[in-house]
Amino acid sequence: KKPWDRALTLLFSAIILITIGAIVYVLTSSRMAEKFTEFYLLGQEGKAENYPRELYLGKEVTVVVGIVNSEYKPISYKLEIVEDDTKELELFPILLQHREKWEQPVKFKASKVGTKQRVEFSLFRNDDTSIYRSLYIWVDVNPSKSTPLPLQ
């Protein structure tokens, strides 16, 4: 064989090996790079609609809260529900393995009468004190079912 044939064979073999190595690297490293937690709210029908908009003081309402761990390790979550700076509910620990899903109906009560109140659903990871994920809905809270609030 000619020296060029041998050199080209070695060159193409090296290119093929490098290409295979690069493909394996990209496939394995890109999966690990996507670490996240899904955090979502569903209405009572289990859809991302028809959230409670009108509440009555002291009467429980239900939303479905979902958490999916895609962090590639077990995570302990804490869920807090806060209405206009007042903590209404706290659930913890919610321990999820990688790819495990927690989806539960969660009940809470409004403690203050008023219109356009923000109800925030905050998710914390492990023992962090800062909010990791946050969702909210706007509600009007009436004093009782028979006395609706005046429009503002």
XYZ file of C-alpha atoms in Angstrom:
152
model
C 0.000 0.000 0.000
C 0.993 3.552 -0.562
C 1.916 5.683 2.465
C -0.919 8.084 1.604
C -3.508 5.318 1.722
C -2.381 4.306 5.185
C -2.330 7.926 6.416
C -5.820 8.566 5.036
C -7.137 5.365 6.639
C -5.706 6.414 10.008
C -7.068 9.946 9.587
C -10.594 8.746 8.744
C -10.504 6.230 11.607
C -9.500 9.008 14.012
C -12.267 11.289 12.677
C -14.857 8.524 13.128
C -13.699 7.818 16.695
C -13.702 11.521 17.596
C -17.186 11.941 16.088
C -18.547 8.957 18.029
C -16.970 10.294 21.231
C -18.481 13.746 20.645
C -21.945 12.282 20.029
C -21.769 10.196 23.206
C -20.598 13.238 25.182
C -23.381 15.475 23.864
C -26.064 12.872 24.528
C -24.965 12.168 28.097
C -24.074 15.698 29.175
C -27.152 17.432 27.734
C -29.489 15.240 29.783
C -27.723 16.080 32.996
C -27.673 19.789 32.191
C -31.458 20.127 32.285
C -32.121 20.189 36.019
C -35.463 21.730 36.944
C -38.669 21.305 38.896
C -42.106 21.547 37.321
C -44.515 23.485 39.531
C -48.095 24.058 38.414
C -51.681 24.759 39.496
C -54.817 23.159 38.135
C -58.453 24.059 38.732
C -60.834 21.625 40.438
C -61.483 19.839 37.130
C -57.761 19.040 36.801
C -57.154 21.550 33.994
C -55.101 24.731 33.836
C -58.291 26.824 33.985
C -61.276 27.654 36.183
C -59.244 28.595 39.239
C -61.272 29.909 42.168
C -61.832 33.643 41.609
C -64.502 34.444 44.187
C -63.935 33.237 47.741
C -65.898 33.624 50.941
C -64.258 34.442 54.229
C -63.415 31.291 56.191
C -64.746 28.905 53.506
C -62.248 26.417 52.066
C -61.470 26.337 48.360
C -59.480 23.706 46.499
C -56.823 23.858 43.805
C -54.665 21.030 42.533
C -50.940 21.623 43.032
C -48.391 19.680 41.007
C -44.670 19.222 41.528
C -42.406 17.088 39.326
C -38.769 16.566 40.322
C -36.379 16.573 37.333
C -33.329 17.536 39.390
C -31.522 14.153 39.035
C -31.483 13.710 42.828
C -34.010 13.433 45.682
C -35.390 16.832 46.748
C -37.434 17.807 49.788
C -39.922 20.541 48.904
C -42.018 22.866 51.041
C -45.203 24.528 49.762
C -46.547 27.761 51.234
C -49.779 29.528 50.351
C -49.808 33.236 51.192
C -52.776 35.578 50.761
C -51.856 39.274 50.786
C -48.792 38.718 53.042
C -50.638 36.331 55.407
C -49.505 32.708 55.408
C -52.620 30.562 54.987
C -51.062 27.095 54.624
C -47.707 25.360 54.782
C -47.068 21.791 53.606
C -43.745 19.995 54.133
C -41.806 17.879 53.631
C -42.792 16.752 50.164
C -39.945 14.358 49.392
C -39.647 13.410 45.719
C -37.151 11.185 43.957
C -35.902 12.109 40.480
C -38.814 11.980 37.983
C -41.346 11.504 40.782
C -44.582 13.517 40.584
C -46.704 14.892 43.429
C -50.142 16.140 42.397
C -52.664 16.737 45.177
C -55.790 18.768 45.856
C -54.834 21.469 48.348
C -57.446 23.329 50.402
C -56.988 26.796 51.835
C -59.154 29.549 53.354
C -59.055 33.274 52.821
C -58.632 35.241 56.028
C -59.232 38.816 54.791
C -62.146 40.392 52.951
C -61.167 42.385 49.865
C -61.009 42.582 46.090
C -58.095 41.701 43.823
C -56.133 39.854 46.484
C -53.069 37.916 45.411
C -52.880 34.298 46.577
C -49.306 33.125 46.083
C -48.166 29.505 45.963
C -44.459 29.374 46.832
C -42.220 26.346 46.478
C -39.003 25.961 48.458
C -36.267 23.357 47.854
C -34.557 21.446 50.642
C -34.039 23.864 53.540
C -33.653 27.008 51.408
C -35.258 30.144 52.787
C -35.578 31.778 49.368
C -38.474 30.929 47.065
C -37.502 28.479 44.303
C -40.716 28.671 42.224
C -43.816 30.834 42.623
C -47.326 30.894 41.148
C -50.296 33.085 42.000
C -53.971 33.693 41.356
C -56.078 36.829 41.943
C -59.241 36.469 44.031
C -62.054 38.528 45.485
C -62.932 37.582 49.067
C -66.505 38.255 50.212
C -67.574 38.379 53.880
C -70.283 35.718 53.320
C -72.116 34.053 50.482
C -75.099 36.377 50.872
C -73.185 39.704 50.852
C -70.980 40.143 47.776
C -68.379 42.891 47.738
C -69.184 46.037 45.795
C -67.226 46.440 42.578
C -64.331 48.883 42.804
